[in-house]
Tab-separated table of C-alpha atoms in Angstrom:
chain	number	residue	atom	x	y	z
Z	1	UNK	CA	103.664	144.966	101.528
Z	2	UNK	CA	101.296	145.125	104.532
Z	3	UNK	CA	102.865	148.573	105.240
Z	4	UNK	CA	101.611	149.909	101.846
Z	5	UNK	CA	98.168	148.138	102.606
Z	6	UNK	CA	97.609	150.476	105.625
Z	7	UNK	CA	98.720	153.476	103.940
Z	8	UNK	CA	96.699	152.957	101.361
Z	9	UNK	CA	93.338	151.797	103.718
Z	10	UNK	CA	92.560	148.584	101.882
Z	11	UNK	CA	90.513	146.145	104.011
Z	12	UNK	CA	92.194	142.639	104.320
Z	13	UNK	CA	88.202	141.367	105.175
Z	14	UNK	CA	87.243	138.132	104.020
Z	15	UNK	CA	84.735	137.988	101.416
Z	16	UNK	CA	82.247	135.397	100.149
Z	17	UNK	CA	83.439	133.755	96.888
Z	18	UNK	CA	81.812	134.542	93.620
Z	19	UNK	CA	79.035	132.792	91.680
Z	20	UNK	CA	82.114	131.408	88.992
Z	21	UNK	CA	83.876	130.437	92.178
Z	22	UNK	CA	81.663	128.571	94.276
Z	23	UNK	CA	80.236	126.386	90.795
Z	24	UNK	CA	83.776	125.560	89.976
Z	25	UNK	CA	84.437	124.298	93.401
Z	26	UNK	CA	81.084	122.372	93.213
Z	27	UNK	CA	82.006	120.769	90.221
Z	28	UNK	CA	85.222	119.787	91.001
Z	29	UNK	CA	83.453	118.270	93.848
Z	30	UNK	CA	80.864	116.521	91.887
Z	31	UNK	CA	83.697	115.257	89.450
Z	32	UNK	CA	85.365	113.509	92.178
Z	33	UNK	CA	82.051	111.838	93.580
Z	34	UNK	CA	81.782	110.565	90.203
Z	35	UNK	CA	84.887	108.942	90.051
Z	36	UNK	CA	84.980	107.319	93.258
Z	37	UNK	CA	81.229	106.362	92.847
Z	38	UNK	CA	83.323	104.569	89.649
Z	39	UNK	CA	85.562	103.145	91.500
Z	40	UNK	CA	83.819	101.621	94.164
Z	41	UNK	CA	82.283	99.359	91.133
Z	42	UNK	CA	85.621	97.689	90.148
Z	43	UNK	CA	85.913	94.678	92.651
Z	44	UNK	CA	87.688	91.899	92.959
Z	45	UNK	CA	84.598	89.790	92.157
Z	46	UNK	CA	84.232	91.993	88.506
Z	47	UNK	CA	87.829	92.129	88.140
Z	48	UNK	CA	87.768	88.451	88.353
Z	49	UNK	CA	85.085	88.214	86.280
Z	50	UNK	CA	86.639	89.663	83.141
Z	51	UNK	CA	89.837	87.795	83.847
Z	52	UNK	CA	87.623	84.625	83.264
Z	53	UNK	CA	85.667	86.236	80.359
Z	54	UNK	CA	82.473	85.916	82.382
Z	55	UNK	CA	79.522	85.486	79.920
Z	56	UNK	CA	77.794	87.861	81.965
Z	57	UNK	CA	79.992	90.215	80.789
Z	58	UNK	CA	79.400	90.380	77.251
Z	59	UNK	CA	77.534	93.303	76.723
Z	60	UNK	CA	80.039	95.261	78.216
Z	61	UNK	CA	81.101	97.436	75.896
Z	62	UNK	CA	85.244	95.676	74.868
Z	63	UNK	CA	87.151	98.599	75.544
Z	64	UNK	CA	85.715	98.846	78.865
Z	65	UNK	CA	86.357	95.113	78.911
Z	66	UNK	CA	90.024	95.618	77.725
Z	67	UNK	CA	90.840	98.393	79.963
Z	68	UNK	CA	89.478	96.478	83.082
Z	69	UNK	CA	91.586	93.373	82.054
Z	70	UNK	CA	94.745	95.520	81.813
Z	71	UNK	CA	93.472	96.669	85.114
Z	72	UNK	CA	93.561	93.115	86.466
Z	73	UNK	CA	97.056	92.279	85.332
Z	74	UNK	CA	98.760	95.562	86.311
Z	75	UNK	CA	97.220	95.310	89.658
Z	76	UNK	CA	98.220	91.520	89.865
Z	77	UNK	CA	101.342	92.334	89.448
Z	78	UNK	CA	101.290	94.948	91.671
Z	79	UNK	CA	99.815	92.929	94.455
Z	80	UNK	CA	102.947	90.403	93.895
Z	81	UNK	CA	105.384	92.921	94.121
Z	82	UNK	CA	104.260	95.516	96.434
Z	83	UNK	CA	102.697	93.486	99.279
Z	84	UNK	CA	104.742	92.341	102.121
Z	85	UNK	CA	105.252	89.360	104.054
Z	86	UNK	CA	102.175	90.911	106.628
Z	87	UNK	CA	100.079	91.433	104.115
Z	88	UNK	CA	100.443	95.727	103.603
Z	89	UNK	CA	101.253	97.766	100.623
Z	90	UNK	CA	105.046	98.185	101.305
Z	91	UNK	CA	106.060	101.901	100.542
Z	92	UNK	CA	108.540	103.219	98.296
Z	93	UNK	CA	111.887	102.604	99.356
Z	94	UNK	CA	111.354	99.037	101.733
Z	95	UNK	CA	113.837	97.295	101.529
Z	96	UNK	CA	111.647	93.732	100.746
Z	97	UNK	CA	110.187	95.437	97.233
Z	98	UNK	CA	110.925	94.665	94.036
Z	99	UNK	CA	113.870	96.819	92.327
Z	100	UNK	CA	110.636	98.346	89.910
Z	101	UNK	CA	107.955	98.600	92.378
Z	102	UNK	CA	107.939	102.383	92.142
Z	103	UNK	CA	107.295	101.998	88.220
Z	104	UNK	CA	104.472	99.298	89.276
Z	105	UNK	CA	103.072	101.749	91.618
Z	106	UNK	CA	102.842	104.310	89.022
Z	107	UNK	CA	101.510	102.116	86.164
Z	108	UNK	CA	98.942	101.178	88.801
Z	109	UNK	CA	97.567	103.986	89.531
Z	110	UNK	CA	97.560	105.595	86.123
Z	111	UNK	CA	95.461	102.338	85.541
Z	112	UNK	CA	93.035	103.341	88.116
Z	113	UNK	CA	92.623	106.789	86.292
Z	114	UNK	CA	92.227	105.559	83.156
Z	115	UNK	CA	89.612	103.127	84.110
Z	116	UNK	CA	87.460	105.461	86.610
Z	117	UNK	CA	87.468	107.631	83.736
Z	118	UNK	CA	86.387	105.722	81.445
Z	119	UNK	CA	83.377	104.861	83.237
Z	120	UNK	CA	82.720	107.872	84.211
Z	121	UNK	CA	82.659	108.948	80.461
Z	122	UNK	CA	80.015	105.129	79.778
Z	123	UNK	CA	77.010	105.025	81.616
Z	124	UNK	CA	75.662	102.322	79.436
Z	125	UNK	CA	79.095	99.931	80.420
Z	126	UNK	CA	78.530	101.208	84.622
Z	127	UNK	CA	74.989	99.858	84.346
Z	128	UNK	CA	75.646	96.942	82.221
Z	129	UNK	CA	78.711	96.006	84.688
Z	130	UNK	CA	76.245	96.908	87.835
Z	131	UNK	CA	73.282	94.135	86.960
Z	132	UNK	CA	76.487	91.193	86.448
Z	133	UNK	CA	77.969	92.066	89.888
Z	134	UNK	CA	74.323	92.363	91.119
Z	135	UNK	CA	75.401	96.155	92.493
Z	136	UNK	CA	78.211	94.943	94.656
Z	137	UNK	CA	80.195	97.610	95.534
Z	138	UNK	CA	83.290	98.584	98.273
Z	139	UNK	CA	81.867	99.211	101.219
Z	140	UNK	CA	84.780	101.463	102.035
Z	141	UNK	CA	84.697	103.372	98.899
Z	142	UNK	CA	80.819	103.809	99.252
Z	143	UNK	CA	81.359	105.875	102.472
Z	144	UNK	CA	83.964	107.988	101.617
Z	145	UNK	CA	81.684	108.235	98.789
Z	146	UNK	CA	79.015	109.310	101.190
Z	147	UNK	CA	81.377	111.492	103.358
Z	148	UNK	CA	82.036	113.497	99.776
Z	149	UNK	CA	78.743	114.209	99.961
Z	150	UNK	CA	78.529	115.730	102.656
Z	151	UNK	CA	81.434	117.843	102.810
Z	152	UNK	CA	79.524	118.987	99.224
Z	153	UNK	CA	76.824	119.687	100.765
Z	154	UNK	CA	78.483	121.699	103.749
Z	155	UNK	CA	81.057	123.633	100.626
Z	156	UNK	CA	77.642	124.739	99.170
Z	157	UNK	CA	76.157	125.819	102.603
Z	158	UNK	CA	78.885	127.837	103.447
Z	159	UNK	CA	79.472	129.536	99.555
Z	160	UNK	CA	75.866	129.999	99.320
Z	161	UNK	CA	75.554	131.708	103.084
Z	162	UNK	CA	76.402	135.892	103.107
Z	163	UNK	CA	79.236	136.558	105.487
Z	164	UNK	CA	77.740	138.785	106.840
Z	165	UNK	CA	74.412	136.356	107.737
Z	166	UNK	CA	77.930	133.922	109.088
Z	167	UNK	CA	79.284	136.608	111.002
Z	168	UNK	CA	75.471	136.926	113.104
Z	169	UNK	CA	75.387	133.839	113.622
Z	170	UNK	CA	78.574	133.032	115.126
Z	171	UNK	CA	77.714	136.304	117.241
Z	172	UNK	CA	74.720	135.070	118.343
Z	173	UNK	CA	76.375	131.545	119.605
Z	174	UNK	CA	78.920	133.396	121.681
């Protein structure tokens, strides 16, 4: 294959990606921030919340309600199962988890899917849920949320720079 690429005098350069390109890598992007801006909204405190049917709560739309409850048991459940004697997620295979911890582990995160999108999908449920919990959020989550931003930022630096403008520059430095 190379062989017939220098007979034939293609160029194996590098080229900028198109327009199509670079916005579908953007959004993909911007579909992730959005789902772990989500998730950095389901707490303990709001998961604990709608396992007491907080009256706070009740203009939350029920479906959100229902699928955050589900939430709650499946990741109780997973928390009893899955965590070890020090405290750590145990992975797959340990000998001290439960004989359907892998099926736990899978129902647990589809839960977390379900629910981030959910609220990515209701705005009116985020905001409603973000004055109860007075806009407590994960710390944790919030900067990787941050860091996704960035590297978004630096993904549309680099598809909106000319490789050739690159190429200068990288010149000029050396």
């Amino acid at each position: 294959f190379v062989s017939k690429i220098k007979k034939e005098g293609v160029k194996t350069t590098m080229s900028k990606p198109s327009n199509v390109d670079a916005q579908r890598i953007i959004a993909v992007l911007d579909e992730a921030i959005g789902r772990l801006s989500s998730l950095s909204r389901i707490t303990p405190e709001l998961l604990q919340m709608v396992n007491e049917n907080d009256e706070a709560l009740i203009d939350v739309d029920p479906r959100i309600l229902g699928l955050l409850q589900s939430h709650y048991d499946i990741e109780t459940k997973f928390r009893q199962e899955n965590i070890g004697p020090d405290d750590r997620i145990l992975e797959l295979g340990d000998p001290y988890l439960a004989p359907d911890a892998d099926k736990n582990a899978l129902n647990f995160s589809k839960s977390i899917r379900t629910v981030c999108r959910n609220l990515v999908a209701d705005e009116r449920s985020v905001l409603q849920i973000q004055g109860c919990v007075n806009d407590r959020r994960s710390p944790d989550v919030l900067q990787f949320v941050d860091t996704m931003n960035q590297l978004k930022g630096l993904f549309l630096k680099k598809l909106t720079t000319a490789l050739d403008e690159e190429n200068s520059r990288e010149k000029q430095i050396e």
